[in-house]
mmCIF file of C-alpha atoms in Angstrom:
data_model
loop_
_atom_site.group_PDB
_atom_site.id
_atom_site.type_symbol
_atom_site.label_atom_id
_atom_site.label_comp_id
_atom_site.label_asym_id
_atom_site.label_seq_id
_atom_site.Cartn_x
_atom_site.Cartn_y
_atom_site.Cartn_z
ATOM 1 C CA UNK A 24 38.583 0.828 28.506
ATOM 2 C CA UNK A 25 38.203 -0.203 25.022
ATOM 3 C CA UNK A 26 36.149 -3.232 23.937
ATOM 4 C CA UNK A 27 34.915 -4.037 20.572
ATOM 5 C CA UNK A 28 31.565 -2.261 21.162
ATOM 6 C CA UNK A 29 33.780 1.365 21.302
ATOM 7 C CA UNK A 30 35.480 0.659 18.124
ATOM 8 C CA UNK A 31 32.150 0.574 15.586
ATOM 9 C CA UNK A 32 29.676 3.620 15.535
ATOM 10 C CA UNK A 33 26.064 3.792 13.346
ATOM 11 C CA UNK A 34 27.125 6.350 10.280
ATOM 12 C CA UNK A 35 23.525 7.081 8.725
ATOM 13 C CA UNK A 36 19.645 4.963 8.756
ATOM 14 C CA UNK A 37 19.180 4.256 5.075
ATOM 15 C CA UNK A 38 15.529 3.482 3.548
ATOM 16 C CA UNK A 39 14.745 2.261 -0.078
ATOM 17 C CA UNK A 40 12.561 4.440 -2.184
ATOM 18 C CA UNK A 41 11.227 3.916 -5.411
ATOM 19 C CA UNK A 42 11.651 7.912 -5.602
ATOM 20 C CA UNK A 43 14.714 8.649 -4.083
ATOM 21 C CA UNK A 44 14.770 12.194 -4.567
ATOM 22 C CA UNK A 45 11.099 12.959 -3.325
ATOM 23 C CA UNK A 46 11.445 10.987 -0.241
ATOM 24 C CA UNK A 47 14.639 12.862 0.933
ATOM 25 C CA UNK A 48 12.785 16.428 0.140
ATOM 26 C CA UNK A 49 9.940 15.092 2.388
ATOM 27 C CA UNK A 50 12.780 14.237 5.571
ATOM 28 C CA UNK A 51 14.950 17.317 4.409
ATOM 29 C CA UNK A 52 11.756 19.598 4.923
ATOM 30 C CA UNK A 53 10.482 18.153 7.783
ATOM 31 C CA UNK A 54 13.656 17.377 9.898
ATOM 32 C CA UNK A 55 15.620 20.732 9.040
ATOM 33 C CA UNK A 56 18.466 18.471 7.388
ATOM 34 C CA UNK A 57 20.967 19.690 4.446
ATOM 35 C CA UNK A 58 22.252 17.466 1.388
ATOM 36 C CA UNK A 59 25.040 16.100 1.733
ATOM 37 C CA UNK A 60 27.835 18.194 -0.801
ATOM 38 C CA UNK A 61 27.503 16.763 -4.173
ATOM 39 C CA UNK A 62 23.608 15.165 -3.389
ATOM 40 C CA UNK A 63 21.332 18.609 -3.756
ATOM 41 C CA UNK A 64 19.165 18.426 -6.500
ATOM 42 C CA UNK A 65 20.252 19.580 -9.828
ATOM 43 C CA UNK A 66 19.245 22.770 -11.754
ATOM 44 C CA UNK A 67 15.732 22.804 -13.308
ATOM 45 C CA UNK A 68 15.506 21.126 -16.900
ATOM 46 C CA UNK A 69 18.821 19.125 -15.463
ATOM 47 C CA UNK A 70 19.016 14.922 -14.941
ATOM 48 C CA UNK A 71 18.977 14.209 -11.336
ATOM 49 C CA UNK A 72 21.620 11.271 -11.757
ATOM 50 C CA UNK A 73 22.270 11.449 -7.653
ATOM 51 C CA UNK A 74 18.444 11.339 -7.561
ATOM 52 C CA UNK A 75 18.472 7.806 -8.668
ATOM 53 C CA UNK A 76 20.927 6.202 -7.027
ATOM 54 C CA UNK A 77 21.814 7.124 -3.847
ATOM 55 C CA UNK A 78 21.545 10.584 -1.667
ATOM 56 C CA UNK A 79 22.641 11.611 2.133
ATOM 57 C CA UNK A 80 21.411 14.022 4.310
ATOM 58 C CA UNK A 81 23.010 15.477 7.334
ATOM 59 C CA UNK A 82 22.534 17.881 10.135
ATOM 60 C CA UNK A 83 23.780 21.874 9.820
ATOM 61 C CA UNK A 84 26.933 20.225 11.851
ATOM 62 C CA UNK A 85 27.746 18.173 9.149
ATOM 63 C CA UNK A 86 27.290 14.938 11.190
ATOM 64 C CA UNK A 87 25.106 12.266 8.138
ATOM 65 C CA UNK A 88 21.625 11.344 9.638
ATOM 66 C CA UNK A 89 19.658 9.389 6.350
ATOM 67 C CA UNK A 90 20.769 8.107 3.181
ATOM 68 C CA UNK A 91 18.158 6.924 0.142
ATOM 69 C CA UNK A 92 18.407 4.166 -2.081
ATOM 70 C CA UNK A 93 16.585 4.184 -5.245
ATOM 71 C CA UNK A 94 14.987 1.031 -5.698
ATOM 72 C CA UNK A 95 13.326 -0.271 -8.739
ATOM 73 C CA UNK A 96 10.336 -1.988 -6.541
ATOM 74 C CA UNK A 97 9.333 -1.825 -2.795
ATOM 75 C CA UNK A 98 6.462 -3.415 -1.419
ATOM 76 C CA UNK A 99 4.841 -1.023 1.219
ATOM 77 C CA UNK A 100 4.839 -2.217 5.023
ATOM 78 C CA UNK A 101 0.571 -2.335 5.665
ATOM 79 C CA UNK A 102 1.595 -2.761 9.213
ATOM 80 C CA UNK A 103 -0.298 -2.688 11.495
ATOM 81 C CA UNK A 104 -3.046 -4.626 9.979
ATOM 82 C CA UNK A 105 -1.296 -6.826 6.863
ATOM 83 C CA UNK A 106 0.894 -9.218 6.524
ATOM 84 C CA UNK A 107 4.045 -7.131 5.889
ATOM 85 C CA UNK A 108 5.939 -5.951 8.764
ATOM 86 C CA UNK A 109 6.961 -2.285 8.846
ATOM 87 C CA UNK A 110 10.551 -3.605 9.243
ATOM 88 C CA UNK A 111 12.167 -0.322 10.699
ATOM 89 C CA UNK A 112 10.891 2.791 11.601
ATOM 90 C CA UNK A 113 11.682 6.037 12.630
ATOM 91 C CA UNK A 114 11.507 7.991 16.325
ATOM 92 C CA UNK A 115 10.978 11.455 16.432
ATOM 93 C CA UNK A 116 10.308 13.835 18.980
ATOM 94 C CA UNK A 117 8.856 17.214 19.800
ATOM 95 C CA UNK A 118 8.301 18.990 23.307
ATOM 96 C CA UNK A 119 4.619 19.812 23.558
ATOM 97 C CA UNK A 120 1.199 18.542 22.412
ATOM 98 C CA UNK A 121 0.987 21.391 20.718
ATOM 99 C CA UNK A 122 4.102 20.831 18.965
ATOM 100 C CA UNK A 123 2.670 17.799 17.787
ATOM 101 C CA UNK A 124 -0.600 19.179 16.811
ATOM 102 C CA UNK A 125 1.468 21.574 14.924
ATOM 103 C CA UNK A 126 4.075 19.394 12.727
ATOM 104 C CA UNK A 127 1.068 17.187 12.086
ATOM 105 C CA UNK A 128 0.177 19.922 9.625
ATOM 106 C CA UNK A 129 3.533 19.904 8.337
ATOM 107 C CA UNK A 130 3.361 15.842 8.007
ATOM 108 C CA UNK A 131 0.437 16.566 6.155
ATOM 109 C CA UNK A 132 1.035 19.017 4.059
ATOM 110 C CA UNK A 133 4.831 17.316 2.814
ATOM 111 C CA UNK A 134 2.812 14.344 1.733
ATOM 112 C CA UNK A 135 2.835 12.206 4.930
ATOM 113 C CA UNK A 136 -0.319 10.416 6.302
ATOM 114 C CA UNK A 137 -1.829 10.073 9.542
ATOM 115 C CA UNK A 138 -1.597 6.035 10.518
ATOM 116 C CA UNK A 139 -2.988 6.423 14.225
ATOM 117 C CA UNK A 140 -3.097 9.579 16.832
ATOM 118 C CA UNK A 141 -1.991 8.745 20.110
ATOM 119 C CA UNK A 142 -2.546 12.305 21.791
ATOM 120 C CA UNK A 143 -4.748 11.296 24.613
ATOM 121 C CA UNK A 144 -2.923 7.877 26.186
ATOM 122 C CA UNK A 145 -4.906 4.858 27.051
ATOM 123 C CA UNK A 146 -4.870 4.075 30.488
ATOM 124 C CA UNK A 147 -1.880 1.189 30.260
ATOM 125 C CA UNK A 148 -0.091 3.776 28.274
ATOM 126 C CA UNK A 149 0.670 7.414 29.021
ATOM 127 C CA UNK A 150 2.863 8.120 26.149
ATOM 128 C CA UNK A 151 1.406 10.683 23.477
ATOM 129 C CA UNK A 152 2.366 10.145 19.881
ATOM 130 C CA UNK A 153 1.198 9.821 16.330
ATOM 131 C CA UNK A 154 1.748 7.621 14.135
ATOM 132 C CA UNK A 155 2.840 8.211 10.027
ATOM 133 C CA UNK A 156 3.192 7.114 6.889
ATOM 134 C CA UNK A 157 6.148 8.784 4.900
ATOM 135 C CA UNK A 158 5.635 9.607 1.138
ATOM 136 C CA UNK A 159 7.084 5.838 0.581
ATOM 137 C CA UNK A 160 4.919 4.210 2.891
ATOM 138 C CA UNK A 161 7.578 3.743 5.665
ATOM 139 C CA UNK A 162 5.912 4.257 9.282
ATOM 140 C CA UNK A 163 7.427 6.595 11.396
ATOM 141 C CA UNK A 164 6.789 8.013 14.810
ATOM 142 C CA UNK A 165 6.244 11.551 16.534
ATOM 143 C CA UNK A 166 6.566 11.331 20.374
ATOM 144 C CA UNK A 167 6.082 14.183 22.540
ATOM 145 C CA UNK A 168 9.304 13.936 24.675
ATOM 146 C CA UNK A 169 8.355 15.880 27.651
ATOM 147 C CA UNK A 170 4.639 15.431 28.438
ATOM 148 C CA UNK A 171 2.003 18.175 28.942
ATOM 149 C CA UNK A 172 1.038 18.475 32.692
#
């Protein structure tokens, strides 16, 4: 059966960054992902003309997962508290608590910040996560998939 639905698939999740370039090294580190051919960064000394305009990076199948926009101005989501929405976020996900405990180094250490920690669920809530801030300010999420028994 085909219905309109079947015919259109998502390509890529695209954010706006007044530093195109740093943002994807920060999701390129921390998800594992590859440029896509054409978008690694140039040589040292080099312009990075990709850098600001527009880069993609994809899995080690090939298959595109972000894209960047450079943007001349962005005004930073202060969600949860503020009056500007986060607007989109990202969902990741790890297998363990300690998993978790151990990429939160890594969020920390690529230049991400820790927005709220999640590890031991309220009672109306058993899900553990953490909450971050990307480089850019964009929230994103770190779920732990399968929970610790």
């Amino acid at each position: 059966m085909t219905d309109d639905a079947s015919r259109i698939r998502m390509v890529q999740t695209v954010l706006d960054s007044t530093d195109a370039r740093k943002l994807a090294e920060f999701y390129r580190s921390l998800l594992g992902l590859a440029y896509a051919e054409g978008d690694e960064p140039p040589p040292p000394g080099q312009p990075d003309e990709h850098g600001r305009d527009w880069l993609v990076l994809r899995t080690p199948r090939g298959d595109a997962q972000l894209a960047f926009q450079q943007v001349e101005h962005l005004r930073e989501p202060d969600w949860p508290d503020g009056p500007v929405p986060q607007q989109m976020h990202l969902d990741l996900s790890v297998d363990s608590l300690d998993e978790l405990r151990n990429q939160h180094e890594r969020v920390l250490a690529l230049g991400g910040s820790l927005l709220d920690n999640r590890d031991r669920p309220d009672p109306d809530d058993d899900e553990r996560f953490r909450v971050y801030r990307d480089p850019e300010g964009h929230p994103f999420c770190i779920f732990v998939a399968e929970r610790d028994r």
